[in-house]
Tab-separated table of C-alpha atoms in Angstrom:
chain	number	residue	atom	x	y	z
A	22	UNK	CA	89.113	91.650	118.348
A	23	UNK	CA	85.596	90.312	117.816
A	24	UNK	CA	82.805	91.868	119.886
A	25	UNK	CA	79.977	90.066	121.670
A	26	UNK	CA	76.902	91.914	122.925
A	27	UNK	CA	75.797	90.377	126.238
A	28	UNK	CA	72.168	91.107	127.146
A	29	UNK	CA	71.663	90.533	130.858
A	30	UNK	CA	69.275	91.808	133.505
A	31	UNK	CA	71.717	91.142	136.356
A	32	UNK	CA	74.942	93.122	136.412
A	33	UNK	CA	77.183	94.705	139.031
A	34	UNK	CA	76.411	95.922	141.635
A	35	UNK	CA	73.760	93.183	141.794
A	36	UNK	CA	74.382	90.458	144.332
A	37	UNK	CA	73.254	86.854	144.230
A	38	UNK	CA	73.974	83.906	141.995
A	39	UNK	CA	72.394	85.303	138.819
A	40	UNK	CA	75.075	87.905	138.182
A	41	UNK	CA	78.224	85.871	138.790
A	42	UNK	CA	78.256	83.670	135.691
A	43	UNK	CA	78.528	86.511	133.173
A	44	UNK	CA	80.651	88.746	135.362
A	45	UNK	CA	83.227	85.953	135.394
A	46	UNK	CA	82.900	85.293	131.655
A	47	UNK	CA	83.394	89.019	131.051
A	48	UNK	CA	86.503	88.976	133.235
A	49	UNK	CA	88.245	86.411	131.018
A	50	UNK	CA	86.740	86.833	127.511
A	51	UNK	CA	89.458	89.189	126.271
A	52	UNK	CA	92.058	86.490	126.955
A	53	UNK	CA	90.396	84.399	124.257
A	54	UNK	CA	89.857	87.007	121.554
A	55	UNK	CA	86.439	88.429	122.437
A	56	UNK	CA	85.571	91.949	123.583
A	57	UNK	CA	82.403	91.968	125.740
A	58	UNK	CA	79.825	94.747	125.490
A	59	UNK	CA	77.205	94.641	128.240
A	60	UNK	CA	73.589	95.706	127.749
A	61	UNK	CA	71.680	95.951	131.034
A	62	UNK	CA	68.894	98.017	132.668
A	63	UNK	CA	69.622	101.455	134.050
A	64	UNK	CA	67.277	101.131	137.041
A	65	UNK	CA	66.784	97.418	137.837
A	66	UNK	CA	65.232	95.819	140.928
A	67	UNK	CA	67.970	93.739	142.560
A	68	UNK	CA	67.280	91.488	145.572
A	69	UNK	CA	70.699	92.403	147.020
A	70	UNK	CA	73.791	94.457	146.223
A	71	UNK	CA	77.373	93.184	146.198
A	72	UNK	CA	80.106	95.724	145.508
A	73	UNK	CA	82.819	93.068	145.859
A	74	UNK	CA	82.062	91.771	142.345
A	75	UNK	CA	83.010	95.078	140.705
A	76	UNK	CA	86.696	94.178	140.885
A	77	UNK	CA	86.084	91.338	138.401
A	78	UNK	CA	84.888	93.626	135.610
A	79	UNK	CA	87.645	95.372	133.611
A	80	UNK	CA	87.193	99.103	134.137
A	81	UNK	CA	87.120	99.857	130.408
A	82	UNK	CA	84.427	97.341	129.445
A	83	UNK	CA	81.604	99.109	127.621
A	84	UNK	CA	78.327	98.937	129.554
A	85	UNK	CA	75.242	100.227	127.743
A	86	UNK	CA	72.171	100.975	129.863
A	87	UNK	CA	68.578	101.963	129.120
A	88	UNK	CA	65.656	102.529	131.512
A	89	UNK	CA	63.330	99.687	132.456
A	90	UNK	CA	59.797	99.813	133.845
A	91	UNK	CA	58.895	97.012	136.230
A	92	UNK	CA	55.553	96.491	138.020
A	93	UNK	CA	57.095	95.964	141.456
A	94	UNK	CA	55.852	99.228	142.928
A	95	UNK	CA	52.308	97.995	142.282
A	96	UNK	CA	53.188	94.780	144.119
A	97	UNK	CA	54.720	96.668	147.047
A	98	UNK	CA	51.665	98.890	147.417
A	99	UNK	CA	49.375	95.865	147.292
A	100	UNK	CA	51.424	94.001	149.899
A	101	UNK	CA	52.257	97.013	152.092
A	102	UNK	CA	56.007	96.508	151.517
A	103	UNK	CA	56.925	99.872	150.036
A	104	UNK	CA	60.625	99.776	150.939
A	105	UNK	CA	61.387	96.057	150.742
A	106	UNK	CA	63.544	94.517	148.003
A	107	UNK	CA	61.930	91.898	145.800
A	108	UNK	CA	63.136	88.362	146.420
A	109	UNK	CA	63.854	86.139	143.461
A	110	UNK	CA	61.958	82.855	143.328
A	111	UNK	CA	59.462	81.848	145.975
A	112	UNK	CA	60.749	82.783	149.405
A	113	UNK	CA	59.164	84.511	152.375
A	114	UNK	CA	61.512	85.463	155.178
A	115	UNK	CA	58.992	86.800	157.661
A	116	UNK	CA	55.472	85.419	157.460
A	117	UNK	CA	53.083	83.059	155.775
A	118	UNK	CA	51.709	84.216	152.447
A	119	UNK	CA	48.142	85.470	152.540
A	120	UNK	CA	45.634	85.851	149.751
A	121	UNK	CA	47.332	89.011	148.501
A	122	UNK	CA	50.640	87.233	147.990
A	123	UNK	CA	48.966	84.253	146.334
A	124	UNK	CA	47.025	86.616	144.078
A	125	UNK	CA	50.180	88.531	143.139
A	126	UNK	CA	51.886	85.253	142.178
A	127	UNK	CA	48.901	84.342	140.003
A	128	UNK	CA	49.037	87.758	138.332
A	129	UNK	CA	52.800	87.414	137.787
A	130	UNK	CA	52.439	84.026	136.104
A	131	UNK	CA	49.393	84.742	133.962
A	132	UNK	CA	49.826	88.363	132.897
A	133	UNK	CA	53.561	89.113	133.089
A	134	UNK	CA	54.660	86.479	130.595
A	135	UNK	CA	57.334	85.258	130.733
A	136	UNK	CA	58.220	87.490	133.709
A	137	UNK	CA	57.810	91.074	134.975
A	138	UNK	CA	60.776	92.263	132.869
A	139	UNK	CA	58.759	91.763	129.672
A	140	UNK	CA	58.159	95.525	129.415
A	141	UNK	CA	61.854	96.027	128.606
A	142	UNK	CA	61.749	93.766	125.543
A	143	UNK	CA	60.248	96.070	122.905
A	144	UNK	CA	62.208	99.240	123.823
A	145	UNK	CA	65.412	97.184	124.023
A	146	UNK	CA	64.900	95.708	120.559
A	147	UNK	CA	64.303	99.192	119.143
A	148	UNK	CA	67.369	100.631	120.899
A	149	UNK	CA	69.673	97.740	119.995
A	150	UNK	CA	68.601	97.723	116.326
A	151	UNK	CA	70.121	101.184	116.062
A	152	UNK	CA	73.124	100.340	118.263
A	153	UNK	CA	74.041	97.225	116.272
A	154	UNK	CA	73.642	99.099	112.976
A	155	UNK	CA	76.105	101.747	114.156
A	156	UNK	CA	78.638	99.544	116.000
A	157	UNK	CA	80.656	96.419	115.329
A	158	UNK	CA	78.914	93.437	116.927
A	159	UNK	CA	79.945	89.916	115.863
A	160	UNK	CA	77.630	87.871	118.111
A	161	UNK	CA	74.799	88.288	120.601
A	162	UNK	CA	74.385	86.532	123.942
A	163	UNK	CA	71.192	86.569	125.993
A	164	UNK	CA	71.153	85.072	129.465
A	165	UNK	CA	68.153	84.158	131.586
A	166	UNK	CA	66.402	84.108	133.880
A	167	UNK	CA	64.712	86.449	133.544
A	168	UNK	CA	63.699	84.715	130.325
A	169	UNK	CA	62.529	88.038	128.864
A	170	UNK	CA	66.175	88.610	127.945
A	171	UNK	CA	65.842	85.841	125.357
A	172	UNK	CA	62.846	87.580	123.792
A	173	UNK	CA	65.139	90.548	123.121
A	174	UNK	CA	67.460	88.158	121.299
A	175	UNK	CA	64.577	86.690	119.306
A	176	UNK	CA	63.420	90.182	118.376
A	177	UNK	CA	66.882	91.183	117.170
A	178	UNK	CA	67.208	87.972	115.151
A	179	UNK	CA	64.324	89.146	112.959
A	180	UNK	CA	66.273	92.242	111.935
A	181	UNK	CA	69.754	90.667	111.873
A	182	UNK	CA	69.148	87.065	110.711
A	183	UNK	CA	72.835	86.392	109.988
A	184	UNK	CA	74.104	87.735	113.325
A	185	UNK	CA	74.940	84.696	115.510
A	186	UNK	CA	72.860	84.410	118.696
A	187	UNK	CA	73.731	82.324	121.759
A	188	UNK	CA	70.873	81.834	124.266
A	189	UNK	CA	72.241	80.988	127.720
A	190	UNK	CA	69.845	79.309	130.159
A	191	UNK	CA	71.100	79.380	133.746
A	192	UNK	CA	67.810	77.749	134.813
A	193	UNK	CA	65.040	75.909	132.955
A	194	UNK	CA	62.009	77.810	131.668
A	195	UNK	CA	58.806	75.735	131.784
A	196	UNK	CA	60.601	72.925	133.590
A	197	UNK	CA	61.794	75.057	136.508
A	198	UNK	CA	60.926	73.742	139.962
A	199	UNK	CA	58.413	76.492	140.834
A	200	UNK	CA	56.555	76.515	137.491
A	201	UNK	CA	53.472	74.815	138.970
A	202	UNK	CA	53.414	77.370	141.802
A	203	UNK	CA	52.540	80.069	139.263
A	204	UNK	CA	49.052	78.491	138.932
A	205	UNK	CA	48.890	79.205	135.235
A	206	UNK	CA	45.750	79.136	133.145
A	207	UNK	CA	45.828	76.876	130.084
A	208	UNK	CA	46.277	79.923	127.861
A	209	UNK	CA	49.185	81.304	129.923
A	210	UNK	CA	50.836	77.884	130.055
A	211	UNK	CA	50.564	77.600	126.280
A	212	UNK	CA	52.089	81.058	125.773
A	213	UNK	CA	55.041	80.193	128.052
A	214	UNK	CA	55.675	77.007	126.065
A	215	UNK	CA	55.333	78.759	122.696
A	216	UNK	CA	57.783	81.503	123.707
A	217	UNK	CA	60.225	78.931	125.056
A	218	UNK	CA	60.086	76.939	121.812
A	219	UNK	CA	60.494	80.091	119.736
A	220	UNK	CA	63.677	81.048	121.584
A	221	UNK	CA	65.187	77.569	121.631
A	222	UNK	CA	64.547	76.899	117.931
A	223	UNK	CA	65.596	80.368	116.716
A	224	UNK	CA	68.910	80.755	118.566
A	225	UNK	CA	71.999	79.557	116.706
A	226	UNK	CA	73.085	77.726	119.835
A	227	UNK	CA	71.467	77.102	123.211
A	228	UNK	CA	73.758	76.835	126.234
A	229	UNK	CA	72.667	75.148	129.466
A	230	UNK	CA	74.430	74.422	132.747
A	231	UNK	CA	73.734	70.710	133.280
A	232	UNK	CA	73.259	67.401	131.511
A	233	UNK	CA	69.625	67.054	132.583
A	234	UNK	CA	68.840	70.563	131.339
A	235	UNK	CA	70.255	69.593	127.964
A	236	UNK	CA	68.006	66.533	127.871
A	237	UNK	CA	65.035	68.739	128.761
A	238	UNK	CA	65.668	71.286	125.998
A	239	UNK	CA	66.398	68.648	123.356
A	240	UNK	CA	62.643	67.944	123.216
A	241	UNK	CA	62.256	71.404	121.627
A	242	UNK	CA	64.695	70.538	118.820
A	243	UNK	CA	67.243	73.369	119.030
A	244	UNK	CA	69.629	73.893	116.127
A	245	UNK	CA	72.494	73.172	118.514
A	246	UNK	CA	72.797	72.780	122.270
A	247	UNK	CA	75.902	72.723	124.466
A	248	UNK	CA	76.666	72.462	128.176
A	249	UNK	CA	78.844	75.085	129.840
A	250	UNK	CA	78.437	74.621	133.603
A	251	UNK	CA	78.901	77.216	136.277
A	252	UNK	CA	82.242	77.168	138.012
A	253	UNK	CA	84.652	78.745	140.454
A	254	UNK	CA	87.221	81.487	140.003
A	255	UNK	CA	90.652	80.477	141.266
A	256	UNK	CA	91.419	84.139	141.976
A	257	UNK	CA	88.639	84.221	144.577
A	258	UNK	CA	90.379	81.533	146.610
A	259	UNK	CA	94.070	82.313	146.076
A	260	UNK	CA	94.415	84.984	148.772
A	261	UNK	CA	92.384	83.338	151.525
A	262	UNK	CA	94.188	81.496	154.290
A	263	UNK	CA	91.821	78.852	155.619
A	264	UNK	CA	91.104	78.873	159.332
A	265	UNK	CA	88.565	76.243	160.254
A	266	UNK	CA	85.809	76.990	162.742
A	267	UNK	CA	86.423	75.478	166.150
A	268	UNK	CA	82.830	74.299	166.330
A	269	UNK	CA	81.235	71.595	164.170
A	270	UNK	CA	79.828	74.150	161.728
A	271	UNK	CA	77.512	72.914	158.996
A	272	UNK	CA	76.940	75.848	156.635
A	273	UNK	CA	74.479	76.617	153.883
A	274	UNK	CA	75.355	79.662	151.788
A	275	UNK	CA	72.734	81.276	149.566
A	276	UNK	CA	68.963	81.517	149.311
A	277	UNK	CA	67.151	78.743	151.164
A	278	UNK	CA	63.574	78.232	149.977
A	279	UNK	CA	60.858	76.273	151.751
A	280	UNK	CA	60.931	73.626	149.028
A	281	UNK	CA	64.571	72.911	149.967
A	282	UNK	CA	63.956	72.617	153.725
A	283	UNK	CA	65.597	69.341	154.913
A	284	UNK	CA	63.070	68.487	157.631
A	285	UNK	CA	64.426	64.969	158.134
A	286	UNK	CA	67.959	66.305	158.616
A	287	UNK	CA	66.849	68.577	161.473
A	288	UNK	CA	65.013	65.601	162.983
A	289	UNK	CA	68.143	63.446	162.852
A	290	UNK	CA	70.256	66.230	164.363
A	291	UNK	CA	67.774	66.543	167.215
A	292	UNK	CA	67.916	62.790	167.848
A	293	UNK	CA	71.720	62.735	167.964
A	294	UNK	CA	71.840	65.834	170.179
A	295	UNK	CA	69.390	64.233	172.617
A	296	UNK	CA	71.781	61.363	173.365
A	297	UNK	CA	75.156	63.039	172.793
A	298	UNK	CA	75.791	66.183	174.828
A	299	UNK	CA	79.094	66.912	173.082
A	300	UNK	CA	77.402	66.857	169.667
A	301	UNK	CA	74.758	69.253	170.966
A	302	UNK	CA	77.474	71.570	172.318
A	303	UNK	CA	79.644	71.458	169.189
A	304	UNK	CA	76.956	71.690	166.496
A	305	UNK	CA	76.476	74.973	164.652
A	306	UNK	CA	73.918	75.263	161.847
A	307	UNK	CA	75.046	78.319	159.886
A	308	UNK	CA	72.588	79.717	157.327
A	309	UNK	CA	73.952	82.629	155.298
A	310	UNK	CA	71.589	84.457	152.955
A	311	UNK	CA	67.836	84.778	152.608
A	312	UNK	CA	66.055	81.969	154.453
A	313	UNK	CA	62.366	81.126	154.235
A	314	UNK	CA	60.657	81.493	157.601
A	315	UNK	CA	59.463	77.857	157.463
A	316	UNK	CA	63.076	76.645	157.644
A	317	UNK	CA	63.770	78.635	160.806
A	318	UNK	CA	60.484	77.458	162.349
A	319	UNK	CA	61.415	73.848	161.586
A	320	UNK	CA	64.835	74.199	163.202
A	321	UNK	CA	63.217	75.688	166.292
A	322	UNK	CA	60.616	72.910	166.336
A	323	UNK	CA	63.444	70.369	166.545
A	324	UNK	CA	65.039	72.121	169.532
A	325	UNK	CA	68.032	73.361	167.553
A	326	UNK	CA	67.501	77.098	167.914
A	327	UNK	CA	70.523	77.394	170.239
A	328	UNK	CA	72.625	75.791	167.507
A	329	UNK	CA	71.432	78.133	164.767
A	330	UNK	CA	73.517	80.994	163.377
A	331	UNK	CA	71.544	83.013	160.837
A	332	UNK	CA	73.373	85.665	158.835
A	333	UNK	CA	71.746	87.851	156.196
A	334	UNK	CA	73.281	88.371	152.771
A	335	UNK	CA	77.073	88.817	152.752
A	336	UNK	CA	79.276	89.939	149.822
A	337	UNK	CA	80.632	87.221	147.570
A	338	UNK	CA	84.176	87.420	148.935
A	339	UNK	CA	82.880	87.071	152.503
A	340	UNK	CA	80.725	84.103	151.480
A	341	UNK	CA	83.821	82.326	150.172
A	342	UNK	CA	85.607	82.874	153.480
A	343	UNK	CA	82.639	81.329	155.279
A	344	UNK	CA	82.722	78.333	152.941
A	345	UNK	CA	86.425	77.720	153.498
A	346	UNK	CA	86.156	78.022	157.284
A	347	UNK	CA	83.156	75.689	157.647
A	348	UNK	CA	83.630	72.117	158.761
A	349	UNK	CA	80.878	70.852	156.426
A	350	UNK	CA	79.027	72.524	153.550
A	351	UNK	CA	75.314	71.833	153.221
A	352	UNK	CA	73.897	71.557	149.695
A	353	UNK	CA	70.099	71.435	149.487
A	354	UNK	CA	68.208	70.588	146.293
A	355	UNK	CA	64.496	71.306	145.790
A	356	UNK	CA	62.196	68.488	146.815
A	357	UNK	CA	60.291	68.471	143.530
A	358	UNK	CA	59.963	66.166	140.540
A	359	UNK	CA	61.947	68.642	138.434
A	360	UNK	CA	65.018	68.897	140.658
A	361	UNK	CA	67.166	66.230	139.013
A	362	UNK	CA	69.012	68.727	136.814
A	363	UNK	CA	69.430	71.502	139.374
A	364	UNK	CA	73.071	72.425	139.969
A	365	UNK	CA	73.228	75.636	141.953
A	366	UNK	CA	76.077	78.016	141.209
A	367	UNK	CA	77.392	77.695	144.746
A	368	UNK	CA	78.085	73.985	144.205
A	369	UNK	CA	81.273	74.699	142.254
A	370	UNK	CA	82.526	77.135	144.861
A	371	UNK	CA	81.774	74.483	147.468
A	372	UNK	CA	84.116	72.227	145.472
A	373	UNK	CA	86.843	74.864	145.437
A	374	UNK	CA	86.513	75.402	149.193
A	375	UNK	CA	87.799	71.831	149.716
A	376	UNK	CA	85.354	71.084	152.523
A	377	UNK	CA	83.156	67.959	152.736
A	378	UNK	CA	79.762	68.475	151.078
A	379	UNK	CA	76.608	67.046	152.629
A	380	UNK	CA	73.923	67.041	149.947
A	381	UNK	CA	70.226	66.414	150.499
A	382	UNK	CA	68.374	65.818	147.248
A	383	UNK	CA	67.784	63.362	144.395
A	384	UNK	CA	70.385	60.606	144.411
A	385	UNK	CA	69.951	60.100	140.654
A	386	UNK	CA	70.524	63.762	139.794
A	387	UNK	CA	73.386	65.644	138.180
A	388	UNK	CA	74.810	66.928	141.479
A	389	UNK	CA	74.932	63.422	142.934
A	390	UNK	CA	76.968	62.266	139.931
A	391	UNK	CA	79.352	65.217	140.255
A	392	UNK	CA	79.873	64.570	143.963
A	393	UNK	CA	80.865	60.990	143.168
A	394	UNK	CA	83.153	61.977	140.297
A	395	UNK	CA	84.961	64.661	142.299
A	396	UNK	CA	84.942	62.658	145.566
A	397	UNK	CA	83.887	65.749	147.502
A	398	UNK	CA	80.832	64.533	149.373
A	399	UNK	CA	77.617	62.567	149.400
A	400	UNK	CA	74.052	63.070	148.196
A	401	UNK	CA	71.368	61.622	150.462
A	402	UNK	CA	67.711	61.223	149.560
A	403	UNK	CA	65.278	63.631	151.260
A	404	UNK	CA	63.738	60.842	153.370
A	405	UNK	CA	66.749	58.617	154.105
A	406	UNK	CA	67.045	59.279	157.842
A	407	UNK	CA	69.216	56.222	158.401
A	408	UNK	CA	71.938	57.368	155.995
A	409	UNK	CA	71.668	60.950	157.259
A	410	UNK	CA	72.357	59.800	160.807
A	411	UNK	CA	75.203	57.515	159.755
A	412	UNK	CA	76.827	60.275	157.673
A	413	UNK	CA	76.453	62.944	160.362
A	414	UNK	CA	78.028	60.671	162.962
A	415	UNK	CA	80.915	59.860	160.608
A	416	UNK	CA	81.526	63.533	159.866
A	417	UNK	CA	81.353	64.412	163.547
A	418	UNK	CA	83.776	61.636	164.459
A	419	UNK	CA	86.250	62.912	161.844
A	420	UNK	CA	85.789	66.444	163.173
A	421	UNK	CA	86.631	65.297	166.713
A	422	UNK	CA	89.747	63.551	165.393
A	423	UNK	CA	90.653	66.682	163.380
A	424	UNK	CA	90.687	64.585	160.208
A	425	UNK	CA	87.696	66.099	158.421
A	426	UNK	CA	89.248	66.669	154.982
A	427	UNK	CA	88.692	65.774	151.335
A	428	UNK	CA	90.880	65.291	148.273
A	429	UNK	CA	88.936	66.785	145.391
A	430	UNK	CA	89.413	65.206	141.959
A	431	UNK	CA	88.946	66.520	138.390
A	432	UNK	CA	88.119	70.103	139.358
A	433	UNK	CA	90.231	72.103	136.902
A	434	UNK	CA	87.628	71.880	134.129
A	435	UNK	CA	85.253	73.913	136.322
A	436	UNK	CA	87.567	76.920	136.670
A	437	UNK	CA	85.996	80.113	135.307
A	438	UNK	CA	88.951	80.712	133.007
A	439	UNK	CA	88.712	77.268	131.407
A	440	UNK	CA	84.940	77.627	131.040
A	441	UNK	CA	85.395	81.017	129.354
A	442	UNK	CA	87.776	79.340	126.916
A	443	UNK	CA	84.975	76.892	126.097
A	444	UNK	CA	82.561	79.801	125.629
A	445	UNK	CA	84.964	81.651	123.317
A	446	UNK	CA	85.459	78.515	121.213
A	447	UNK	CA	81.691	78.159	120.944
A	448	UNK	CA	81.292	81.791	119.869
A	449	UNK	CA	84.056	81.298	117.295
A	450	UNK	CA	82.278	78.257	115.894
A	451	UNK	CA	78.905	79.968	115.373
A	452	UNK	CA	80.625	82.957	113.768
A	453	UNK	CA	82.263	80.746	111.128
A	454	UNK	CA	78.948	79.653	109.645
């Protein structure tokens, strides 16, 4: 059986969206003729832990670990947060960011290029040079973010130029929605772009998760680029008996950043609740995961605090139960110019939950197209209050009639097993060169 070395920062017991894609690929790769070998840090900084994902990894999969140094203790001491986990992205659960936080973001963007895991690149290349020389490895995969993982791949390519390398981008690099928030100097911005181009043009194949991401990376002229989206694992849903919430529960599962806050939606909910007492009594806004404090403040500002249920991070299997039991699933896309190609990993599990999806985001984006093709919901523009109100009232009316259902179409291609088959075929193709 051919062996693929998968270089990833996130691995079990990490929680969150970043770990799930390659845990699921690892689960099914052997079925398609590939033996995965995982290379991951020994002492990483994870934003959350999720032991429920361990069941997806075959117990005899080889996992190789080496120590990593990360500058987060410096950040914690600066911010006075010695025992707090580090959140991914730009999210503050408790308070407004002061000058220290803004300064730390500036330092992160301009000195820790491409990210704070950069200090693991050189020792990893040195370690893996020896490992690959002594062990059978037929292909390398790097997955980011963090994009430093791709620099390990680029470093190894220098020493093993004929060893096929697949660079997997779960998110964009310089086109990610928070790139401007890093407040980069011209020099730092240039370095980010040069590193990105080096990775994209050196890898034998670049893999992205959406059509718009492919269009974005094509400007860098990769040798080859393919789309393998995120998906859902049928096994995660096969043993769950759905029991719908009695209340009109609208749920968002996952990290909710300030840039995704649907202010107009809260406004419309407040307006409906003001004239319809039953809607006010039935409505439940369920937010599961890390939520920026500005979102909670906004909900309170619109007199919906009594309708809010806020739950901190839950294991993946529990999150799926919450999705299946919700009346409506809320999908929020960043309100930025670069959000067209964003397809969060939870979207595909939303599909598998077979609950109506209420999306707030760009109506010309990839998610909007998928919602139409699968007939699972609607995408409404950030500022379209009229359509928000109309849609909410329609959903609520169906809820009252107990007819709030969907018939999802064309979903099988997004199953994790089918997607792993696509990945294995891609690995086979780059190994035949």
